[in-house]
Amino acid sequence: MSSNRVYRIALFDGDGIGPEIMAPTRTVLDIVSKRVGRKLEFETLPAGAQHYAETGEALPASSIDAARDADAILLSAMGLPNIRKQDGTEITPQIDLRFALGLYAGVRPVKLYKGQPTPLADPRAFETDFVLIRESTEGLFAHMHEGKVVDNNYATETLRITRATSEKLFDFAFRLAGQRAAKRGTPGRVTCVDKANVFRSFWFFRSIFEERAKAFPDIAADSAYVDAFAMWMVQKPWEFDVVVTENMFGDILSDLGAGIMGSLGLAPSADIGNEHAVFQPCHGSAPDIAGKGLANPLAMFLSAGMMLEWLAGEHEDSALSEGARMIEGAVSEILNGGAPLTRDLGGNAGTGQMSDAVMSRVSA
């Protein structure tokens, strides 16, 4: 890959603490890109709850078009609980982007670094390194604007599972397991999490999973009911490799994964489709600490690292993979006692102090 290649990155600053963690992330990316000899070109696009309050639009069509034209999209925390639509729901342009760009695979790594705070007492917890794949365009979110309250007596929502999206999702999960197996030198495994013992839609989901598993004979495949799997995530999270599930279940389990890691402030994510990908921290906009310099930027930094790794794969550019390793290595060193931690991790460092610690390490 030529070092003259320019990667165009669409940025959404977000709401609340969003701009506070996006600014240092952009600086980290500038440092890393220069070190590996690649050029990143940024364009900041309007969207979010505050933008909705000011203009009546949460995600302008022009922002979607510009994001679609970018090589990758980096999105900070969005939404504010006090700014809502007339139906009472919050502003969620991050979800709208998933539907607009066909981002069916929500990738949520669950990994513990040495020295990282965790509520788990078992020392094997630090062997935890699995990836949760959340289907991002169907399930209970497919008709999220169409729920009905009937005669003020009951409410209904519709869960949607399609073969076309499920096949793409499962193929993505098996390919990722194969990539992880090759990199780590361990057998690959994919676990499908559902509620197939109760709901026909989930039995359909599982049956498609079992069909697609046959196309990947070198990868082990098994299934689990979501309630049992939630328990196993606490009891033995180190046993899993790639986990794939429906949208709502993935939404819940990814936060459980963040709890295992010690904080949502350490939880990065990606939403990936066939042509586009969005990267963002799993946490919310935390308006209670916005403007106070207290936010933990590490999940944002790790999301940026995931973006570089994805771009590296899409464009066969190993230099970007090296940049991703620089970011993850800096975070790992900090969590292993290399610098003060933010409040959510049991320390008293602020956003600036934590950001400086990462910048100094990726600069070295």
Coordinates of C-alpha atoms in Angstrom, one line a residue:
M1 CA 0.0 0.0 0.0
S2 CA 1.4 3.4 -1.0
S3 CA 2.1 5.9 1.8
N4 CA 0.4 8.5 -0.4
R5 CA -3.0 7.0 0.2
V6 CA -5.3 9.4 2.1
Y7 CA -8.0 7.8 4.3
R8 CA -11.1 10.0 4.7
I9 CA -12.6 9.8 8.2
A10 CA -16.1 11.1 9.0
L11 CA -16.3 12.4 12.6
F12 CA -19.5 12.9 14.7
D13 CA -18.6 14.7 17.9
G14 CA -21.8 13.7 19.7
D15 CA -23.4 15.1 22.8
G16 CA -22.5 15.6 26.4
I17 CA -18.9 14.3 26.9
G18 CA -18.7 13.4 23.2
P19 CA -16.7 16.4 22.0
E20 CA -14.4 16.1 25.1
I21 CA -13.3 12.6 24.2
M22 CA -13.4 13.1 20.4
A23 CA -10.8 15.9 20.5
P24 CA -8.0 13.9 22.1
T25 CA -8.9 10.9 20.0
R26 CA -8.3 12.9 16.8
T27 CA -4.9 14.0 18.2
V28 CA -4.0 10.4 19.0
L29 CA -4.9 9.4 15.5
D30 CA -2.8 12.2 14.1
I31 CA 0.2 11.1 16.1
V32 CA -0.2 7.4 15.2
S33 CA -0.9 8.1 11.5
K34 CA 2.3 10.1 11.2
R35 CA 4.4 7.5 12.9
V36 CA 3.2 4.7 10.6
G37 CA 3.4 7.0 7.5
R38 CA -0.3 7.2 6.6
K39 CA -2.5 10.3 6.1
L40 CA -5.9 10.6 7.7
E41 CA -8.2 13.4 6.5
F42 CA -11.0 14.3 8.9
E43 CA -14.4 15.8 8.3
T44 CA -16.7 16.7 11.2
L45 CA -20.4 16.2 10.5
P46 CA -23.4 17.5 12.4
A47 CA -25.8 15.1 14.2
G48 CA -27.0 14.4 17.7
A49 CA -29.6 15.4 20.3
Q50 CA -28.3 19.0 20.7
H51 CA -28.4 19.4 16.9
Y52 CA -32.0 18.1 16.9
A53 CA -33.0 20.6 19.6
E54 CA -31.5 23.4 17.5
T55 CA -32.6 22.4 14.0
G56 CA -35.3 19.6 14.3
E57 CA -33.0 17.2 12.6
A58 CA -31.0 14.5 14.5
L59 CA -29.1 13.2 11.5
P60 CA -29.2 15.4 8.4
A61 CA -29.3 13.7 5.0
S62 CA -26.1 15.7 4.1
S63 CA -24.3 14.0 7.1
I64 CA -25.4 10.6 6.0
D65 CA -24.2 11.2 2.4
A66 CA -20.8 12.5 3.6
A67 CA -20.5 9.5 6.0
R68 CA -21.3 7.2 3.1
D69 CA -18.5 8.7 1.0
A70 CA -15.9 8.4 3.8
D71 CA -13.5 5.5 4.2
A72 CA -14.6 5.0 7.8
I73 CA -16.8 6.7 10.4
L74 CA -15.8 7.6 14.0
L75 CA -18.7 8.5 16.2
S76 CA -18.6 9.7 19.8
A77 CA -21.3 9.4 22.5
M78 CA -24.7 10.6 21.4
G79 CA -28.0 11.4 22.9
L80 CA -29.3 13.4 25.9
P81 CA -32.0 12.1 28.2
N82 CA -33.7 15.5 28.4
I83 CA -34.1 15.9 24.6
R84 CA -36.6 13.5 23.3
K85 CA -39.0 13.0 20.4
Q86 CA -42.7 13.6 20.8
D87 CA -43.3 9.8 21.4
G88 CA -41.0 10.0 24.4
T89 CA -38.0 8.1 22.9
E90 CA -34.5 9.6 22.9
I91 CA -32.6 10.9 19.9
T92 CA -30.5 8.0 18.5
P93 CA -28.7 9.0 15.2
Q94 CA -26.1 6.2 15.9
I95 CA -28.9 3.7 15.4
D96 CA -30.2 5.5 12.4
L97 CA -26.8 5.3 10.8
R98 CA -26.8 1.5 11.2
F99 CA -30.0 1.2 9.2
A100 CA -29.0 3.9 6.6
L101 CA -25.7 2.2 5.9
G102 CA -26.7 -1.5 6.4
L103 CA -24.4 -2.1 9.3
Y104 CA -25.7 -5.5 10.4
A105 CA -22.7 -6.7 12.5
G106 CA -22.2 -4.9 15.9
V107 CA -18.8 -5.9 17.1
R108 CA -18.3 -5.6 20.9
P109 CA -14.9 -6.9 22.2
V110 CA -14.8 -8.1 25.8
K111 CA -11.1 -8.2 26.9
L112 CA -9.4 -7.9 30.2
Y113 CA -5.9 -6.4 30.4
K114 CA -3.5 -7.2 33.2
G115 CA -4.0 -4.7 36.1
Q116 CA -7.5 -3.8 34.8
P117 CA -10.1 -3.4 37.6
T118 CA -12.7 -6.2 37.4
P119 CA -15.4 -7.4 39.8
L120 CA -14.4 -11.0 39.1
A121 CA -12.3 -12.7 41.7
D122 CA -11.2 -15.7 39.7
P123 CA -7.6 -15.0 38.3
R124 CA -8.6 -16.7 35.1
A125 CA -10.7 -13.6 34.4
F126 CA -7.6 -12.0 32.9
E127 CA -7.7 -14.7 30.2
T128 CA -11.0 -13.2 29.0
D129 CA -10.8 -12.2 25.3
F130 CA -13.9 -12.8 23.3
V131 CA -15.9 -10.8 20.8
L132 CA -19.7 -10.3 21.0
I133 CA -21.3 -9.9 17.6
R134 CA -24.7 -8.1 17.9
E135 CA -27.0 -8.1 14.9
S136 CA -27.7 -4.4 14.5
T137 CA -30.6 -3.8 12.1
E138 CA -33.2 -6.4 13.0
G139 CA -34.6 -8.1 16.1
L140 CA -36.6 -5.9 18.4
F141 CA -35.0 -2.8 16.9
A142 CA -36.3 -3.4 13.3
H143 CA -39.6 -1.7 14.1
M144 CA -38.5 0.5 16.9
H145 CA -40.6 3.5 15.7
E146 CA -43.7 1.4 15.1
G147 CA -44.6 0.1 18.5
K148 CA -48.3 0.5 19.5
V149 CA -50.2 1.2 22.7
V150 CA -53.6 -0.3 22.1
D151 CA -56.6 1.3 23.9
N152 CA -54.3 2.4 26.6
N153 CA -54.4 -1.2 27.9
Y154 CA -51.4 -3.0 26.4
A155 CA -48.5 -2.3 24.1
T156 CA -46.9 -4.4 21.3
E157 CA -43.5 -4.5 19.6
T158 CA -42.5 -6.7 16.6
L159 CA -39.3 -8.7 16.5
R160 CA -38.0 -9.4 13.0
I161 CA -35.5 -12.0 11.9
T162 CA -34.7 -12.5 8.2
R163 CA -32.6 -15.2 6.4
A164 CA -30.7 -12.7 4.3
T165 CA -29.3 -10.7 7.2
S166 CA -28.8 -13.7 9.5
E167 CA -26.7 -15.5 6.9
K168 CA -24.5 -12.4 6.5
L169 CA -24.2 -12.0 10.2
F170 CA -23.2 -15.7 10.8
D171 CA -20.8 -15.7 8.0
F172 CA -19.2 -12.5 9.4
A173 CA -18.9 -14.3 12.8
F174 CA -17.3 -17.4 11.4
R175 CA -14.9 -15.4 9.3
L176 CA -13.9 -13.4 12.4
A177 CA -13.4 -16.6 14.4
G178 CA -11.1 -17.9 11.6
Q179 CA -9.1 -14.7 11.6
R180 CA -8.7 -14.8 15.4
A181 CA -7.7 -18.5 15.3
A182 CA -5.0 -17.7 12.7
K183 CA -3.7 -14.8 14.7
R184 CA -3.7 -16.5 18.1
G185 CA -2.9 -20.1 17.1
T186 CA -5.9 -21.4 18.8
P187 CA -9.1 -23.2 17.6
G188 CA -11.9 -20.9 16.5
R189 CA -15.3 -21.2 18.0
V190 CA -18.6 -19.4 17.5
T191 CA -21.5 -19.5 20.0
C192 CA -25.0 -18.5 18.9
V193 CA -27.0 -17.0 21.8
D194 CA -30.8 -17.0 21.4
K195 CA -34.1 -18.0 23.1
A196 CA -34.9 -20.9 20.7
N197 CA -36.7 -22.9 23.4
V198 CA -39.5 -20.4 23.6
F199 CA -39.7 -18.2 20.5
R200 CA -40.2 -19.4 16.9
S201 CA -38.3 -16.5 15.6
F202 CA -35.2 -17.5 17.6
W203 CA -35.6 -21.2 16.5
F204 CA -35.4 -19.8 12.9
F205 CA -32.4 -17.7 13.9
R206 CA -30.6 -20.8 15.3
S207 CA -31.5 -23.1 12.4
I208 CA -29.9 -20.6 10.0
F209 CA -26.8 -20.5 12.3
E210 CA -26.6 -24.3 12.1
E211 CA -26.9 -24.2 8.3
R212 CA -24.1 -21.6 7.9
A213 CA -21.8 -23.5 10.4
K214 CA -21.5 -26.3 7.8
A215 CA -19.7 -23.9 5.5
F216 CA -17.0 -23.4 8.1
P217 CA -16.0 -26.9 9.1
D218 CA -12.7 -25.8 10.8
I219 CA -14.6 -23.6 13.3
A220 CA -16.4 -25.1 16.2
A221 CA -20.1 -24.1 16.6
D222 CA -22.4 -24.3 19.5
S223 CA -25.5 -22.6 20.9
A224 CA -26.8 -21.3 24.2
Y225 CA -30.0 -19.8 25.6
V226 CA -29.5 -16.1 26.5
D227 CA -30.4 -16.5 30.2
A228 CA -27.8 -19.3 30.7
F229 CA -25.2 -17.5 28.7
A230 CA -25.6 -14.3 30.8
M231 CA -24.7 -16.4 33.8
W232 CA -21.7 -18.0 32.1
M233 CA -20.4 -14.6 31.1
V234 CA -19.9 -14.0 34.8
Q235 CA -18.9 -17.5 35.8
K236 CA -16.4 -18.3 33.0
P237 CA -16.0 -15.5 30.4
W238 CA -12.5 -16.8 29.5
E239 CA -14.1 -19.8 27.7
F240 CA -15.7 -17.9 24.8
D241 CA -14.2 -16.8 21.5
V242 CA -16.8 -15.3 19.1
V243 CA -20.4 -14.9 20.3
V244 CA -23.3 -13.9 18.0
T245 CA -26.8 -12.9 19.0
E246 CA -29.9 -10.9 18.2
N247 CA -30.0 -7.1 18.5
M248 CA -31.7 -6.6 21.9
F249 CA -29.9 -9.5 23.5
G250 CA -26.6 -8.1 22.2
D251 CA -27.5 -4.7 23.5
I252 CA -27.9 -6.1 27.0
L253 CA -25.0 -8.6 26.9
S254 CA -22.5 -6.0 25.7
D255 CA -23.1 -3.9 28.8
L256 CA -22.6 -7.0 30.9
G257 CA -19.3 -7.5 29.1
A258 CA -18.4 -3.9 30.0
G259 CA -19.2 -4.6 33.6
I260 CA -16.8 -7.6 33.5
M261 CA -14.2 -5.3 32.1
G262 CA -14.8 -2.9 35.0
S263 CA -16.4 0.0 33.2
L264 CA -18.2 1.1 30.1
G265 CA -15.2 3.5 29.8
L266 CA -13.2 0.6 28.5
A267 CA -15.7 -0.8 26.0
P268 CA -15.2 0.0 22.3
S269 CA -17.4 -1.0 19.5
A270 CA -17.9 -1.2 15.8
D271 CA -21.0 -1.5 13.5
I272 CA -19.9 -3.1 10.3
G273 CA -21.7 -3.8 7.0
N274 CA -20.5 -5.0 3.6
E275 CA -19.3 -1.5 2.5
H276 CA -19.3 0.8 5.5
A277 CA -18.3 0.8 9.2
V278 CA -18.9 3.0 12.2
F279 CA -16.7 3.0 15.3
Q280 CA -17.8 4.4 18.7
P281 CA -17.5 3.8 22.5
C282 CA -20.3 1.7 24.0
H283 CA -21.0 4.3 26.8
G284 CA -23.5 7.1 26.7
S285 CA -23.0 10.9 26.7
A286 CA -22.9 11.2 30.5
P287 CA -24.4 14.8 30.7
D288 CA -23.9 14.8 34.5
I289 CA -20.1 15.1 34.0
A290 CA -20.0 16.9 30.7
G291 CA -17.7 19.9 30.7
K292 CA -16.0 18.9 33.9
G293 CA -13.0 17.1 32.4
L294 CA -13.8 13.8 34.1
A295 CA -14.7 11.5 31.2
N296 CA -12.7 8.4 30.5
P297 CA -11.5 8.6 26.9
L298 CA -10.1 5.0 26.7
A299 CA -13.1 3.4 25.0
M300 CA -13.0 6.2 22.4
F301 CA -9.3 5.6 21.8
L302 CA -9.9 1.8 21.6
S303 CA -12.7 2.4 19.1
A304 CA -10.3 4.4 17.0
G305 CA -7.9 1.5 17.1
M306 CA -10.6 -0.8 15.9
M307 CA -11.2 1.6 13.0
L308 CA -7.6 1.5 12.0
E309 CA -7.6 -2.3 12.2
W310 CA -10.7 -2.5 10.0
L311 CA -9.2 -0.1 7.5
A312 CA -6.1 -2.2 7.4
G313 CA -8.1 -5.3 6.5
E314 CA -10.2 -3.5 3.9
H315 CA -7.2 -2.0 2.1
E316 CA -4.5 -4.6 2.9
D317 CA -2.5 -1.9 4.7
S318 CA -0.4 -3.4 7.5
A319 CA 0.8 0.0 8.6
L320 CA -2.6 0.8 9.9
S321 CA -2.6 -2.5 11.9
E322 CA 0.6 -1.3 13.5
G323 CA -1.1 2.0 14.4
A324 CA -4.0 0.0 16.0
R325 CA -1.4 -2.0 18.0
M326 CA 0.2 1.3 19.2
I327 CA -3.1 2.5 20.6
E328 CA -4.0 -0.8 22.3
G329 CA -0.5 -1.2 23.7
A330 CA -0.7 2.3 25.2
V331 CA -4.0 1.5 26.9
S332 CA -2.7 -1.9 28.1
E333 CA 0.3 -0.3 29.7
I334 CA -1.8 2.4 31.4
L335 CA -4.2 -0.2 32.9
N336 CA -1.3 -2.2 34.1
G337 CA -0.2 0.5 36.4
G338 CA 1.5 2.9 34.0
A339 CA -0.6 6.0 34.8
P340 CA -3.3 7.2 37.1
L341 CA -6.8 6.0 36.2
T342 CA -10.1 7.9 35.9
R343 CA -12.8 7.8 38.5
D344 CA -14.8 5.0 36.8
L345 CA -11.7 2.8 37.2
G346 CA -11.1 3.7 40.8
G347 CA -8.7 6.6 40.3
N348 CA -8.9 10.3 40.2
A349 CA -7.3 11.3 36.9
G350 CA -9.2 13.5 34.5
T351 CA -9.8 13.3 30.8
G352 CA -6.7 15.5 30.0
Q353 CA -4.4 13.5 32.3
M354 CA -5.5 10.1 30.8
S355 CA -5.3 11.5 27.2
D356 CA -1.8 12.8 27.8
A357 CA -0.7 9.4 29.1
V358 CA -1.9 7.7 25.9
M359 CA -0.4 10.4 23.7
S360 CA 3.0 10.1 25.4
R361 CA 3.0 6.4 24.8
V362 CA 1.9 6.4 21.1
S363 CA 4.5 9.2 20.5
A364 CA 7.4 7.1 21.9

